[in-house]
PDB file of C-alpha atoms in Angstrom:
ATOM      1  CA  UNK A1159      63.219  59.459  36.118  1.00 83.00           C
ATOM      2  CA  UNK A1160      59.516  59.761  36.601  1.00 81.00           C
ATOM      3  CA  UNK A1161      59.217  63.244  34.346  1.00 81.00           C
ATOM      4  CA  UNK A1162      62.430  63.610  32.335  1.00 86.00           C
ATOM      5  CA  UNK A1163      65.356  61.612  31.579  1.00 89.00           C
ATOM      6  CA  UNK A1164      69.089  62.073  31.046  1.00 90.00           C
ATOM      7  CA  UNK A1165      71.981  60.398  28.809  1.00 89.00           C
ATOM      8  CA  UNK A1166      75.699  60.828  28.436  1.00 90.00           C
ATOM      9  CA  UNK A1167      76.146  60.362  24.017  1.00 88.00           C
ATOM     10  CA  UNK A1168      78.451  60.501  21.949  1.00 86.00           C
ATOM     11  CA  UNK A1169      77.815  62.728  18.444  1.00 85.00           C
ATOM     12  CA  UNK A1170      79.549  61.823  15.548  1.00 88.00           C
ATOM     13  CA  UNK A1171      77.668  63.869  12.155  1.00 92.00           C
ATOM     14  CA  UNK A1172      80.683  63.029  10.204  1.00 93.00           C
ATOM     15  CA  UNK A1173      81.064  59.329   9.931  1.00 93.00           C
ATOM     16  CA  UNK A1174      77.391  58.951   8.256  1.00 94.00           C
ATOM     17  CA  UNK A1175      78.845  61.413   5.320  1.00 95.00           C
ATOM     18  CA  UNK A1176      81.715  57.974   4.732  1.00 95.00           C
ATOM     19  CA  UNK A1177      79.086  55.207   4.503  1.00 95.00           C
ATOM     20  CA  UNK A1178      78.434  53.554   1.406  1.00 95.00           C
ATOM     21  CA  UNK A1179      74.890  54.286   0.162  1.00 95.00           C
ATOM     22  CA  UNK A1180      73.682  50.763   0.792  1.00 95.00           C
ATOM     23  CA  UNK A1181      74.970  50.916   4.403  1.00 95.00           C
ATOM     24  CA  UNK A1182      73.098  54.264   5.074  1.00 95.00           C
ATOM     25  CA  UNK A1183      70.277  52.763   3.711  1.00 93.00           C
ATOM     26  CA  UNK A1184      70.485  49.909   5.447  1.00 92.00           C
ATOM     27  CA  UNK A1185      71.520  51.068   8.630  1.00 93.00           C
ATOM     28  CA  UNK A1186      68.263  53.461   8.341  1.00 93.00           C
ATOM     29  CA  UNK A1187      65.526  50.796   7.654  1.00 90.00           C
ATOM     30  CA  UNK A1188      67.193  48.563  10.646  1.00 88.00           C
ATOM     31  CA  UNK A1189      65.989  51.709  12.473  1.00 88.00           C
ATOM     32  CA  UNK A1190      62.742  53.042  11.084  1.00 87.00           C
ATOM     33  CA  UNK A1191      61.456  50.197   8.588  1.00 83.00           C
ATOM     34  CA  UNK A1192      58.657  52.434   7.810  1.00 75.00           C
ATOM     35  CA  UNK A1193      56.411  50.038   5.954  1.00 67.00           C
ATOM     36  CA  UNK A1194      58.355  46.738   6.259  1.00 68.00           C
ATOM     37  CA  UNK A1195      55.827  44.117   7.541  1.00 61.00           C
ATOM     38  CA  UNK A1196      58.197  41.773   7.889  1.00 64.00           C
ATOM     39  CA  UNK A1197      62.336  41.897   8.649  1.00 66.00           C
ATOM     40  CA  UNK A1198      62.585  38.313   8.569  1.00 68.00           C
ATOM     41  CA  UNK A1199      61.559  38.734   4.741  1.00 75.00           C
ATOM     42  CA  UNK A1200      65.380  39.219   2.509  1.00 80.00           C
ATOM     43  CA  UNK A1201      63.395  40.233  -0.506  1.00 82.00           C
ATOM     44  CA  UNK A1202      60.913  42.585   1.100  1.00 81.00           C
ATOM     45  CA  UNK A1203      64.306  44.212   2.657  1.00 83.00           C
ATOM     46  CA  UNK A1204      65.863  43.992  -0.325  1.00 88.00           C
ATOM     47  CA  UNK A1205      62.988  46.365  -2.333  1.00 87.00           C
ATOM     48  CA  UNK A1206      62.950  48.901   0.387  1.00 86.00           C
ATOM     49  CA  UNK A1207      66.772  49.290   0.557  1.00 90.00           C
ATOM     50  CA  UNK A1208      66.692  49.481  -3.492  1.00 92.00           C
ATOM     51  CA  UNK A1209      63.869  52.475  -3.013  1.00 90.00           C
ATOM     52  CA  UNK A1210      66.088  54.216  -0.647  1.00 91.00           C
ATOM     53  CA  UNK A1211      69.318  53.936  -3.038  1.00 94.00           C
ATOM     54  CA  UNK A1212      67.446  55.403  -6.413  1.00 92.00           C
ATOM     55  CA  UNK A1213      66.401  59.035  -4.277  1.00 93.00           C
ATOM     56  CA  UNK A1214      70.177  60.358  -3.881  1.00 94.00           C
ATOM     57  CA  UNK A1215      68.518  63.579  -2.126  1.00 95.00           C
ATOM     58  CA  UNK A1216      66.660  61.336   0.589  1.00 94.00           C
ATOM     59  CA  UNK A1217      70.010  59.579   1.445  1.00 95.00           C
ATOM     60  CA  UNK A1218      71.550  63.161   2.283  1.00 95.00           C
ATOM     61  CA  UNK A1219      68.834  63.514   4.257  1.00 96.00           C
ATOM     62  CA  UNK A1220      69.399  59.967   6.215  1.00 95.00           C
ATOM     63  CA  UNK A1221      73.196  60.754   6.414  1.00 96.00           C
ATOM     64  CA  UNK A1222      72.343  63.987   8.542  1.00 96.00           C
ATOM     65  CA  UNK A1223      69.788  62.756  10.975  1.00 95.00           C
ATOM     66  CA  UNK A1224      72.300  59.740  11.287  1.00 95.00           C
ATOM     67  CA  UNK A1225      74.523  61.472  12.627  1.00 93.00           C
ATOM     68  CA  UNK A1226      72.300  64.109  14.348  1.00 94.00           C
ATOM     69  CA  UNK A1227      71.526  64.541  18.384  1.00 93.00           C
ATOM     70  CA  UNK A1228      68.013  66.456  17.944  1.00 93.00           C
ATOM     71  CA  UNK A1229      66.917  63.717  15.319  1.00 93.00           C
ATOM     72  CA  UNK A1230      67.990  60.920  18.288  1.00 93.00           C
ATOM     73  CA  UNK A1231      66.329  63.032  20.890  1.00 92.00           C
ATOM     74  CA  UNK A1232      62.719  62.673  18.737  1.00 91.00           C
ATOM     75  CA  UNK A1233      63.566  58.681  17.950  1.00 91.00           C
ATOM     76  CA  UNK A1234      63.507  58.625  21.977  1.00 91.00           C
ATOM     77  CA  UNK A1235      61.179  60.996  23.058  1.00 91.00           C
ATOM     78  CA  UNK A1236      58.250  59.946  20.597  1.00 91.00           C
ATOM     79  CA  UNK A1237      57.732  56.118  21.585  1.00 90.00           C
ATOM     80  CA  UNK A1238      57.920  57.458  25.425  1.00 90.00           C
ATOM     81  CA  UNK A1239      55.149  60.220  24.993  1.00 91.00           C
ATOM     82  CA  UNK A1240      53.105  57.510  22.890  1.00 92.00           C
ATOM     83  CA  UNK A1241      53.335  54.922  25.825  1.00 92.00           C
ATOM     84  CA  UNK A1242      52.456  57.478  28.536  1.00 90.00           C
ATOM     85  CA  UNK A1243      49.593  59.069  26.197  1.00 93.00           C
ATOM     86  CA  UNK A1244      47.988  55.017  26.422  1.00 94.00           C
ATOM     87  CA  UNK A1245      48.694  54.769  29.702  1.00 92.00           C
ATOM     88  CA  UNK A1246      46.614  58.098  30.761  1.00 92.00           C
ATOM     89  CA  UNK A1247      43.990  57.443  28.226  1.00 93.00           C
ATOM     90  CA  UNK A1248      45.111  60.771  26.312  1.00 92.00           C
ATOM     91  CA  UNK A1249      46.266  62.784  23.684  1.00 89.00           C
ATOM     92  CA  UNK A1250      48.898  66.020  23.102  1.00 87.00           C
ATOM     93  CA  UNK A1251      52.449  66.503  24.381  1.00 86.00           C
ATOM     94  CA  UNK A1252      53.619  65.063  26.906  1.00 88.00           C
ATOM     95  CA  UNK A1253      57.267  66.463  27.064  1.00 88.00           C
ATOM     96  CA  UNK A1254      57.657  69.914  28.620  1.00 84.00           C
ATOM     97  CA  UNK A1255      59.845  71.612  26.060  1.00 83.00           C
ATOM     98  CA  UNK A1256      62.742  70.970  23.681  1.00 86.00           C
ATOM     99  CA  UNK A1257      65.834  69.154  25.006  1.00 89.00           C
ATOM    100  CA  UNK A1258      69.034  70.685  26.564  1.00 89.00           C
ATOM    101  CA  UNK A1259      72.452  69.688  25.663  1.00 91.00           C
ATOM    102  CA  UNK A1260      76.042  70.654  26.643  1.00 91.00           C
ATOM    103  CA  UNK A1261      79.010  69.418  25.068  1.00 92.00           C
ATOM    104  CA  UNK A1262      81.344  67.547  27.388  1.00 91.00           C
ATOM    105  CA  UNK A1263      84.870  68.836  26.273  1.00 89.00           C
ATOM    106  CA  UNK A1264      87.190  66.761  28.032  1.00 87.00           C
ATOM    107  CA  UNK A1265      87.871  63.249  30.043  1.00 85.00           C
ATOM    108  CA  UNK A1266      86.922  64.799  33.517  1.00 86.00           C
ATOM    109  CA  UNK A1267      83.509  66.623  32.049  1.00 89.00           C
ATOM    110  CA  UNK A1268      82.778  63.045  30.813  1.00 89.00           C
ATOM    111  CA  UNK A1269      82.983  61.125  33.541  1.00 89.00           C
ATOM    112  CA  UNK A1270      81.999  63.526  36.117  1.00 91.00           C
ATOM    113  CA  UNK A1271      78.694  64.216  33.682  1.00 92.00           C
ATOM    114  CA  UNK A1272      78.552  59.906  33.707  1.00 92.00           C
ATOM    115  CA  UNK A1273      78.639  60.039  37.800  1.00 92.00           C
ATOM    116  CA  UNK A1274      75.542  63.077  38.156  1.00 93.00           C
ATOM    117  CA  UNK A1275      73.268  60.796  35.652  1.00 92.00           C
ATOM    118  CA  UNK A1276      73.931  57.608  37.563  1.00 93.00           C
ATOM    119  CA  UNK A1277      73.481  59.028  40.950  1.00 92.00           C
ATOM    120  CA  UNK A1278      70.551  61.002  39.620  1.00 90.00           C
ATOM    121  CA  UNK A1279      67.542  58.470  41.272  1.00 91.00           C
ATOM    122  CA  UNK A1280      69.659  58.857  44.717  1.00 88.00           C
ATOM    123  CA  UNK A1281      69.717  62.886  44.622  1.00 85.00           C
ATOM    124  CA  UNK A1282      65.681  62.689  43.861  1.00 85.00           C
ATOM    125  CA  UNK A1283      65.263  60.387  47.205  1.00 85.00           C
ATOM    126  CA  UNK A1284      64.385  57.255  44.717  1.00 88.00           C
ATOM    127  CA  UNK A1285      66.547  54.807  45.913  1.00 86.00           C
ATOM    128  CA  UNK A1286      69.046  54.654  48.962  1.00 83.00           C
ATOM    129  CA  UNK A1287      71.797  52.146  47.337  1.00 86.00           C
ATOM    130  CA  UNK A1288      72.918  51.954  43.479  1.00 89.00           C
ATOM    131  CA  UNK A1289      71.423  48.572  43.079  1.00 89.00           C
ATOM    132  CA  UNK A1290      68.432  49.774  43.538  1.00 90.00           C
ATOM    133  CA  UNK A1291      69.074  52.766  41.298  1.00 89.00           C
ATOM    134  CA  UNK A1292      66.826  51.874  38.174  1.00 88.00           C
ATOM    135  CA  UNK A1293      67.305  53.015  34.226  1.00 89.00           C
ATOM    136  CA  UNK A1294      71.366  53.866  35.393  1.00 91.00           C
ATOM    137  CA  UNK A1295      74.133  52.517  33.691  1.00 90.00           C
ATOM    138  CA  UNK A1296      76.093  51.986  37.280  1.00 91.00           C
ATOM    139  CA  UNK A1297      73.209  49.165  38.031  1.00 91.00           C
ATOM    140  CA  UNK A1298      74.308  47.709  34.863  1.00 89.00           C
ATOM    141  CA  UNK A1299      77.302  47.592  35.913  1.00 88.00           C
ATOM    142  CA  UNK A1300      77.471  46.193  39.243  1.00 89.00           C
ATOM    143  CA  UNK A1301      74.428  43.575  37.557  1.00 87.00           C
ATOM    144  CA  UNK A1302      77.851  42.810  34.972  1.00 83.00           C
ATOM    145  CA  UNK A1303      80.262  42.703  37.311  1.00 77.00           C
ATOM    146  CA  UNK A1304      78.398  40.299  39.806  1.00 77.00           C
ATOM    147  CA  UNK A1305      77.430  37.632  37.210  1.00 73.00           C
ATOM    148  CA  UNK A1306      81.163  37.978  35.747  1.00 64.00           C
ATOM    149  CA  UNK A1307      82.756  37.333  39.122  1.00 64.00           C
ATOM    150  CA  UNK A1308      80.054  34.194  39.441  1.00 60.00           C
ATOM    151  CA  UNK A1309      81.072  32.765  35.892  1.00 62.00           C
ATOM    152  CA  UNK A1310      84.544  33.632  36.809  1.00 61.00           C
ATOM    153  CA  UNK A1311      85.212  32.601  40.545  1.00 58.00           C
ATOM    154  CA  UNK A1312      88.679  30.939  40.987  1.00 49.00           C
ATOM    155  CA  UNK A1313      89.827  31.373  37.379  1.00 50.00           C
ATOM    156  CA  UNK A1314      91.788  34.470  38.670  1.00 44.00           C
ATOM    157  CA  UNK A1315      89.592  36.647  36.360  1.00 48.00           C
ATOM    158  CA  UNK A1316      91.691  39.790  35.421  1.00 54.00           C
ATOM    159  CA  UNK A1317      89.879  43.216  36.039  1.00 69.00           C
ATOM    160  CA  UNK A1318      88.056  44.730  33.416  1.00 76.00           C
ATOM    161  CA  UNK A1319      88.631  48.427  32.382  1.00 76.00           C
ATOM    162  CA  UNK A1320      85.792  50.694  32.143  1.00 80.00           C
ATOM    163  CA  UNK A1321      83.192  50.785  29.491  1.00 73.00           C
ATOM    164  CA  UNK A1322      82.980  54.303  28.285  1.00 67.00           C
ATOM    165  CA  UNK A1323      80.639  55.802  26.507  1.00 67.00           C
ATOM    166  CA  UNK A1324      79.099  54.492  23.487  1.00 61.00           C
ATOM    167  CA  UNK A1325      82.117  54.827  20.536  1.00 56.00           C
ATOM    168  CA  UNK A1326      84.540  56.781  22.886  1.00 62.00           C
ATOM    169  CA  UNK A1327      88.124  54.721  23.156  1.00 59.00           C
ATOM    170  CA  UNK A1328      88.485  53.160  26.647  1.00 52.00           C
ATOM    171  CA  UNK A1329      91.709  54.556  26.895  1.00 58.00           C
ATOM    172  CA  UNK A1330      89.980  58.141  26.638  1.00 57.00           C
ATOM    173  CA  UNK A1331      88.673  57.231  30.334  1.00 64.00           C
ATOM    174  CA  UNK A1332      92.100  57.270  32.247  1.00 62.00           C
ATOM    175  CA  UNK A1333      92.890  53.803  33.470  1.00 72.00           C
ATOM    176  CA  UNK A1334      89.021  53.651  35.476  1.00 80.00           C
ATOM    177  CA  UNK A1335      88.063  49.323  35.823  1.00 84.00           C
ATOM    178  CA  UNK A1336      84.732  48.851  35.970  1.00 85.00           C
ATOM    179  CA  UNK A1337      84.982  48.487  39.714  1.00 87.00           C
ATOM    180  CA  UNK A1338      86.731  51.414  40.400  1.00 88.00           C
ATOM    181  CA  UNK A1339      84.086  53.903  38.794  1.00 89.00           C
ATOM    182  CA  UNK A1340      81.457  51.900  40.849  1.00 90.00           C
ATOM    183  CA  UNK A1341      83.717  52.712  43.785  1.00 90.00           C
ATOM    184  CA  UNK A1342      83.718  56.031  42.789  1.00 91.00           C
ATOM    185  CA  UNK A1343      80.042  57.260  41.858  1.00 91.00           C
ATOM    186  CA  UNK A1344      79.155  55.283  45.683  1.00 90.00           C
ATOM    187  CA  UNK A1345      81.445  57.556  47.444  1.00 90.00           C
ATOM    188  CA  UNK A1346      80.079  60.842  45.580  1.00 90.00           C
ATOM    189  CA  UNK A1347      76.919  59.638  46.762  1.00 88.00           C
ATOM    190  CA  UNK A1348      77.947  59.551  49.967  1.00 85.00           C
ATOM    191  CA  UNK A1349      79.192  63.278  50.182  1.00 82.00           C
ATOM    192  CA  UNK A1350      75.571  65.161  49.934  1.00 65.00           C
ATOM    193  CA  UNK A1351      75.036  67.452  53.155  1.00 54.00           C
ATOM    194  CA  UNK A1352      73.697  65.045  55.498  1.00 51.00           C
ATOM    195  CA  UNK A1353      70.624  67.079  56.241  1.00 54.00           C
ATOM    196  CA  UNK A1354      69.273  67.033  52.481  1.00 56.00           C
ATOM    197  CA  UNK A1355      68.111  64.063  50.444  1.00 60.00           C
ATOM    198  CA  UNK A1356      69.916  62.490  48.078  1.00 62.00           C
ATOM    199  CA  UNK A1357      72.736  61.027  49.659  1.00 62.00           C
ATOM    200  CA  UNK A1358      73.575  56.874  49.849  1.00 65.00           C
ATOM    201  CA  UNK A1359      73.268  55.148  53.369  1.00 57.00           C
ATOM    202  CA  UNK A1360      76.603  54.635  54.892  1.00 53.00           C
ATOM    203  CA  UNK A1361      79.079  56.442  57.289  1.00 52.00           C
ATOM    204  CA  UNK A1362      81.737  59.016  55.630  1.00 56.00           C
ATOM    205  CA  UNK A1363      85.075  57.491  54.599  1.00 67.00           C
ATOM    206  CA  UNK A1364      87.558  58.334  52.550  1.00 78.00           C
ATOM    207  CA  UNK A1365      87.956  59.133  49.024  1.00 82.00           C
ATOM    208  CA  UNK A1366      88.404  56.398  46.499  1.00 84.00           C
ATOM    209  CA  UNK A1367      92.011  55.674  45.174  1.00 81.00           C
ATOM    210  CA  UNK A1368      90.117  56.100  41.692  1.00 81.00           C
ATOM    211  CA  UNK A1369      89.388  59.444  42.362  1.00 82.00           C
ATOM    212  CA  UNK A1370      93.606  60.781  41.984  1.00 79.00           C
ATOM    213  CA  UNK A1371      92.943  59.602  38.094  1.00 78.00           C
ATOM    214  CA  UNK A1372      90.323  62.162  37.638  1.00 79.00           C
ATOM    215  CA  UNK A1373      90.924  65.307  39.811  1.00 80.00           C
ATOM    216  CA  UNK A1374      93.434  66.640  42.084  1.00 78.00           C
ATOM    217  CA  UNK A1375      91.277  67.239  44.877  1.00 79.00           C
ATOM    218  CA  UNK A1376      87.987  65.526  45.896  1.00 84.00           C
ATOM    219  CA  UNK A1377      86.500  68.887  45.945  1.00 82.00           C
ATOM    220  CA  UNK A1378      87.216  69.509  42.394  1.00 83.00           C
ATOM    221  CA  UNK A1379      85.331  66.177  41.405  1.00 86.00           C
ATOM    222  CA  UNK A1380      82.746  66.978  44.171  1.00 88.00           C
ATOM    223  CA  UNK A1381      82.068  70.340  42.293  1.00 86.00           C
ATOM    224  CA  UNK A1382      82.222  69.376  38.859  1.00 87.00           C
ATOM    225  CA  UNK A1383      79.798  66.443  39.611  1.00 91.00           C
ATOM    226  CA  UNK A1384      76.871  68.891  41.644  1.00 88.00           C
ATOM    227  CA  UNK A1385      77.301  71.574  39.535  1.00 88.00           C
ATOM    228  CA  UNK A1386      76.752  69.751  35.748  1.00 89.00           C
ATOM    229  CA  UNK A1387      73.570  71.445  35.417  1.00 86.00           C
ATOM    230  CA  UNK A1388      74.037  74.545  37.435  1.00 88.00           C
ATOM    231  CA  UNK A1389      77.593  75.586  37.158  1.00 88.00           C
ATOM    232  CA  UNK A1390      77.677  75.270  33.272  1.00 89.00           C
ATOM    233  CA  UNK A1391      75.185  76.267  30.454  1.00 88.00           C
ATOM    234  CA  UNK A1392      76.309  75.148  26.786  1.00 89.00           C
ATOM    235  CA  UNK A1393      79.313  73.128  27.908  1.00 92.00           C
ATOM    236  CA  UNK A1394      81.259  71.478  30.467  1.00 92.00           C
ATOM    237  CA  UNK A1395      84.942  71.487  30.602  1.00 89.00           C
ATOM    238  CA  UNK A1396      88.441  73.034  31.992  1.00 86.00           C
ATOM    239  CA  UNK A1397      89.011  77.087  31.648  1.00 86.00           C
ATOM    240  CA  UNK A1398      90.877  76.433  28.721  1.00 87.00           C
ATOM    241  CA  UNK A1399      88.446  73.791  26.888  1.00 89.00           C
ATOM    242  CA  UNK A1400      85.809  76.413  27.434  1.00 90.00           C
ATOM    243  CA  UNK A1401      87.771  79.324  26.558  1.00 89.00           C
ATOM    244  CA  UNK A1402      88.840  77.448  23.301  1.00 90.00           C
ATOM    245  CA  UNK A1403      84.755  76.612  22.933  1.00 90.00           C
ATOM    246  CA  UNK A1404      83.732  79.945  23.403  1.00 89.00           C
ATOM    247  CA  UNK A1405      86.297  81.386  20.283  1.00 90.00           C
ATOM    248  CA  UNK A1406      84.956  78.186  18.044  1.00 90.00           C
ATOM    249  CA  UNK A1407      81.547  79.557  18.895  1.00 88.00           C
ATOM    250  CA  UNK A1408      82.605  83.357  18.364  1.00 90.00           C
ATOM    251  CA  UNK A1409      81.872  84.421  22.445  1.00 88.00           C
ATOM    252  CA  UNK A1410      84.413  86.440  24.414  1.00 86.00           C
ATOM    253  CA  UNK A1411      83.077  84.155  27.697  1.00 85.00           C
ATOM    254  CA  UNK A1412      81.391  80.978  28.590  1.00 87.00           C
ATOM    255  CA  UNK A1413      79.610  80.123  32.069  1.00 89.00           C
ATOM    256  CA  UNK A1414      81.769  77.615  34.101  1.00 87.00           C
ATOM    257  CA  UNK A1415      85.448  79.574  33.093  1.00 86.00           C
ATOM    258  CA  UNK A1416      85.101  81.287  36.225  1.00 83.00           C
ATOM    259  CA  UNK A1417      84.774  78.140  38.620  1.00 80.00           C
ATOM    260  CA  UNK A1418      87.060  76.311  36.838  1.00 80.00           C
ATOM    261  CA  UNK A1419      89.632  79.209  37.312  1.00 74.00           C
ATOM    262  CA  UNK A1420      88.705  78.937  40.784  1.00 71.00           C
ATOM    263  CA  UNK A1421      88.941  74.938  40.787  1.00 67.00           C
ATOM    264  CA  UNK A1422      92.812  75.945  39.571  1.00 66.00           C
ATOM    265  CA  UNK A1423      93.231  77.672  42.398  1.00 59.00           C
ATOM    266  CA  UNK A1424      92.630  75.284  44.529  1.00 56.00           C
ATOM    267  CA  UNK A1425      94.725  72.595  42.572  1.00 59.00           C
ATOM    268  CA  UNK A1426      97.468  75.050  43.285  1.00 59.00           C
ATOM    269  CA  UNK A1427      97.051  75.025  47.358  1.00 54.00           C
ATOM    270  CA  UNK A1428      99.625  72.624  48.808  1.00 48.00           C
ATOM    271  CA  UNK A1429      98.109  69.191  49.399  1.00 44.00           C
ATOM    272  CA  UNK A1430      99.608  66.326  51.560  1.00 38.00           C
ATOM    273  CA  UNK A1431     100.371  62.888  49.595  1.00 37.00           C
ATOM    274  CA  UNK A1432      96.876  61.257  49.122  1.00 37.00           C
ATOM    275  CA  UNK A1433      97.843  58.241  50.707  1.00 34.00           C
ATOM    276  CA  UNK A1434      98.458  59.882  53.952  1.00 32.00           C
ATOM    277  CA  UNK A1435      95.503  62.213  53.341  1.00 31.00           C
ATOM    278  CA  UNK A1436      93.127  61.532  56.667  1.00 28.00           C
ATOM    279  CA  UNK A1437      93.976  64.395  58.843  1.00 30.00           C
ATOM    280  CA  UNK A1438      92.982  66.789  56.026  1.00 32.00           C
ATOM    281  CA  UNK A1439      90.054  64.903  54.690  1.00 28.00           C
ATOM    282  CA  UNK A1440      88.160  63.885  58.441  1.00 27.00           C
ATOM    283  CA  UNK A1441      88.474  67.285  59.694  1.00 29.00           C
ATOM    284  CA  UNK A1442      86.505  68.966  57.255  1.00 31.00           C
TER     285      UNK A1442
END
């Protein structure tokens, strides 16, 4: 976005701690070189990775911003305020404030969390259509899926299932193909209140089959998806994910139990088999 950004990772501070030295070392060095003139130099590499593996205490130190969010947040955030600091001819900080996180407890909270960032250019009146939807993994996507159904016209090319989040399992993301979340972040963009911006060009229709994998109602997805920011504070989640979050964290409460007890509710109401669905959906 023009001011801020957002991204869906996933943090793992535990799997730095089972690296060899040399692999944290080297891992580190492919990331910050520091003063390594030249990569393409195996000896040169070689000293600097030796340096590293002789200070025991500066490898603990690797192994925890490895693994760490905030230390990720400054390798971002640093080149970006450098670049725009040239650009205006300028000096100081250019971010606002420290980064906000919430932890995305479960399958839905990732994927509906996946759906706000991609449609995030279309709800700021950027862009009209995904394609055009810049810095979002869903443009990736359809740029993927295009060029794969060029390379792969009549060969019967089978669908491919969705690509999740950096180091989640794809079978943690139901049984979404990569068309099928496409399908399904186009139709939540097509479900803003037609007098407000950020909503795609086209005429209403009906909910994706897609959406049946990842909520029992569309306006369970619809309210998970607009409220990410809003309707949650530390994390995002069912009632009971949060409620377990919340005794983890020692709290009695989290913000979000109470719409997602009210989401239940709704669940519960009687609903007609989604394939038959119109009547119910067009008359709202």
């Amino acid at each position: 976005m023009s001011n801020h950004v957002h991204a869906v990772l996933r943090s793992d501070p535990v799997t730095p701690w089972q690296w060899t030295d040399r692999e944290v070392a080297e891992r580190w060095l492919a990331l910050f070189p520091g003063s390594i003139s030249d990569r393409d130099d195996p000896a040169y590499v070689e000293r600097a990775t030796l340096a590293l593996l002789g200070n025991a205490e500066r490898l603990d130190v690797i192994r925890q911003r490895l693994g760490s969010i905030s230390w990720f947040m400054r390798a971002l955030n640093e080149p970006i305020a450098r670049m725009a600091n040239r650009e205006d001819d300028c000096t100081g900080r250019f971010w606002e404030g420290r980064f906000k996180c919430q932890a995305l407890l479960d399958e839905q909270a990732v994927l509906s969390c996946m759906a706000y960032v991609d449609l995030n250019p279309v709800r700021a009146g950027m862009c009209e259509t995904l394609r055009d939807a810049e810095h979002t993994s869903v443009r990736y996507r359809l740029e993927s899926a295009q060029s794969a159904i060029a390379k792969a016209l009549g060969k019967g090319k089978q669908e491919e299932a969705l690509k999740p989040v950096a180091g989640l399992d794809v079978d943690t993301l139901s049984d979404l193909t990569e068309s099928s979340y496409i399908e399904l972040v186009r139709w939540t963009g097509l479900q803003a209140h037609p007098d407000k911006r950020g909503k795609l060009s086209a005429t209403e229709e009906m909910p994706p089959e897609s959406l049946w994998s990842v909520a029992k109602h569309p306006a369970e997805w619809m309210e998970r998806v607009q409220g990410t920011e809003s309707n949650y504070y530390r994390a995002i989640g069912s009632a009971e994910s949060l409620m377990l979050k919340a005794v983890e964290l020692g709290q009695r409460w989290m913000k979000g139990v109470s719409g997602e007890f009210a989401l239940t509710k709704l669940r519960e109401q009687p609903l007609l088999c989604h394939r038959s669905l119109t009547a119910c959906w067009t008359s709202r």
